[in-house]
mmCIF file of C-alpha atoms in Angstrom:
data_model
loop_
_atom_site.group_PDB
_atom_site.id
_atom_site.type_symbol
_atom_site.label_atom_id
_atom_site.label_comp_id
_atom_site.label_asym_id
_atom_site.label_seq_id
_atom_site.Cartn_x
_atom_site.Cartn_y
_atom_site.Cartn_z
ATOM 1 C CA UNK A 105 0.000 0.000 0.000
ATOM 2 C CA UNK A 106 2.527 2.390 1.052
ATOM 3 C CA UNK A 107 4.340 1.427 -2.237
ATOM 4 C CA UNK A 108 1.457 2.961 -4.187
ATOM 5 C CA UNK A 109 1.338 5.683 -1.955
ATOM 6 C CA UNK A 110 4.481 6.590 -3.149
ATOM 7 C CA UNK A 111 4.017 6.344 -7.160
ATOM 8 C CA UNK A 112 0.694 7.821 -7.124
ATOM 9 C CA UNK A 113 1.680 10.852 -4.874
ATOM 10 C CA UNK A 114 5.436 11.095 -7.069
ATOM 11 C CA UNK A 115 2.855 11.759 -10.019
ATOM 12 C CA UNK A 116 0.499 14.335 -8.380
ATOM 13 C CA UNK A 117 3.579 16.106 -6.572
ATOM 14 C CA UNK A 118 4.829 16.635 -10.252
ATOM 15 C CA UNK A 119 1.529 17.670 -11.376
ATOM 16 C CA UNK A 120 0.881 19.965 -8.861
ATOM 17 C CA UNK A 121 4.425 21.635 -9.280
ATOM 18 C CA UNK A 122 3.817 22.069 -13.155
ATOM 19 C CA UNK A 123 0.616 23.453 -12.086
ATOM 20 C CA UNK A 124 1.922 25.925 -9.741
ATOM 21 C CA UNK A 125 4.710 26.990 -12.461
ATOM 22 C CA UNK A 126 2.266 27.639 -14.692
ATOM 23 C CA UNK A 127 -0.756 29.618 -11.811
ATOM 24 C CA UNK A 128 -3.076 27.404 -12.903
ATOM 25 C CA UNK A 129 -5.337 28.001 -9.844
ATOM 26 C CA UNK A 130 -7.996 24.822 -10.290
ATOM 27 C CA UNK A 131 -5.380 22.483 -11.319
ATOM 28 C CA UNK A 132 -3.537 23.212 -8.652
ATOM 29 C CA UNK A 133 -6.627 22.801 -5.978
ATOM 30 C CA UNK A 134 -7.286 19.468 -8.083
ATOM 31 C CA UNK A 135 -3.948 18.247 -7.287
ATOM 32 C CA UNK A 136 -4.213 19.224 -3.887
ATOM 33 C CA UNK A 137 -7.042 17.288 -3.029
ATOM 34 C CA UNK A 138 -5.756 14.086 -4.738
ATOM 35 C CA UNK A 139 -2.328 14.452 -2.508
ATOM 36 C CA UNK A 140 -4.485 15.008 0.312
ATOM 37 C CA UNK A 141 -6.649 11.987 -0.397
ATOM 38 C CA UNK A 142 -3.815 9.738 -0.472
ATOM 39 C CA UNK A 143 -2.393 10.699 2.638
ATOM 40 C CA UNK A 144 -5.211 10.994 4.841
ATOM 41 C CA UNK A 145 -5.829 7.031 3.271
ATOM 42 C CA UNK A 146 -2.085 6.015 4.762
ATOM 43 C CA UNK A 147 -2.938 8.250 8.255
ATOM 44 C CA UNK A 148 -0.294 11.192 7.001
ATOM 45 C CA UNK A 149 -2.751 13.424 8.349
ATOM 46 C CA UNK A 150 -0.421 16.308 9.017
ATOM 47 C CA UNK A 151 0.672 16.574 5.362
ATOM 48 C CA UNK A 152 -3.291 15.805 4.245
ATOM 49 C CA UNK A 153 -3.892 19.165 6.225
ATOM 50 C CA UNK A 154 -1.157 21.338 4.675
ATOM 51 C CA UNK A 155 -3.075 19.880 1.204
ATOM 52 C CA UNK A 156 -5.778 21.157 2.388
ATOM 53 C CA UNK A 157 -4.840 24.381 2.666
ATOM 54 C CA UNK A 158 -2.933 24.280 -0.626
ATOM 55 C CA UNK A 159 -6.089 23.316 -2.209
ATOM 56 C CA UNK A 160 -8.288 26.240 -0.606
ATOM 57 C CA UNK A 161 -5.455 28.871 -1.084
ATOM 58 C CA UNK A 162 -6.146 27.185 -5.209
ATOM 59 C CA UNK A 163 -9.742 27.757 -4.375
ATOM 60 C CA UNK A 164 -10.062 31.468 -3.069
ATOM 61 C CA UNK A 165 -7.541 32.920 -5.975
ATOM 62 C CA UNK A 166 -9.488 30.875 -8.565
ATOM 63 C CA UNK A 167 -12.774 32.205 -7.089
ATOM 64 C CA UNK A 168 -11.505 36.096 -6.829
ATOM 65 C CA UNK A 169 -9.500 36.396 -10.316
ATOM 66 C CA UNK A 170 -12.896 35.711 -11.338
ATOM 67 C CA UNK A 171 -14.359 38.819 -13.752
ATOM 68 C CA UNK A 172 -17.039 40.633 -11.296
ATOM 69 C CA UNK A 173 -20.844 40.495 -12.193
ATOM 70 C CA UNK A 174 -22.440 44.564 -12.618
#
């Protein structure tokens, strides 16, 4: 299981670096959240919280670089 861990998480870590090089705010909360999965699944709860925050941070600039409704 942990083995798995490790792959799937060395995939989304890359993913959610190439995300953050290129501000791509929901790809980056996407990522986030399947990091955070993974490691709340393998009880690495402490790093599942930082991805949490990782993938609100994502969330809230998404939501405000979003064009305002007159």
């Amino acid at each position: 299981m942990l083995q798995e861990f490790q792959q799937y998480n060395r995939d989304d870590i890359a993913s959610l670096l190439m995300d953050l090089e290129h501000g791509d705010a929901p790809a980056i909360a996407s990522s986030a959240h399947r990091i955070k999965g993974a490691c709340r699944m393998v009880g690495a709860l402490e790093l599942a919280d930082l991805c949490l925050k990782i993938e609100q941070a994502a969330k809230q600039v998404d939501f405000l670089s979003q064009p305002k409704i007159e």
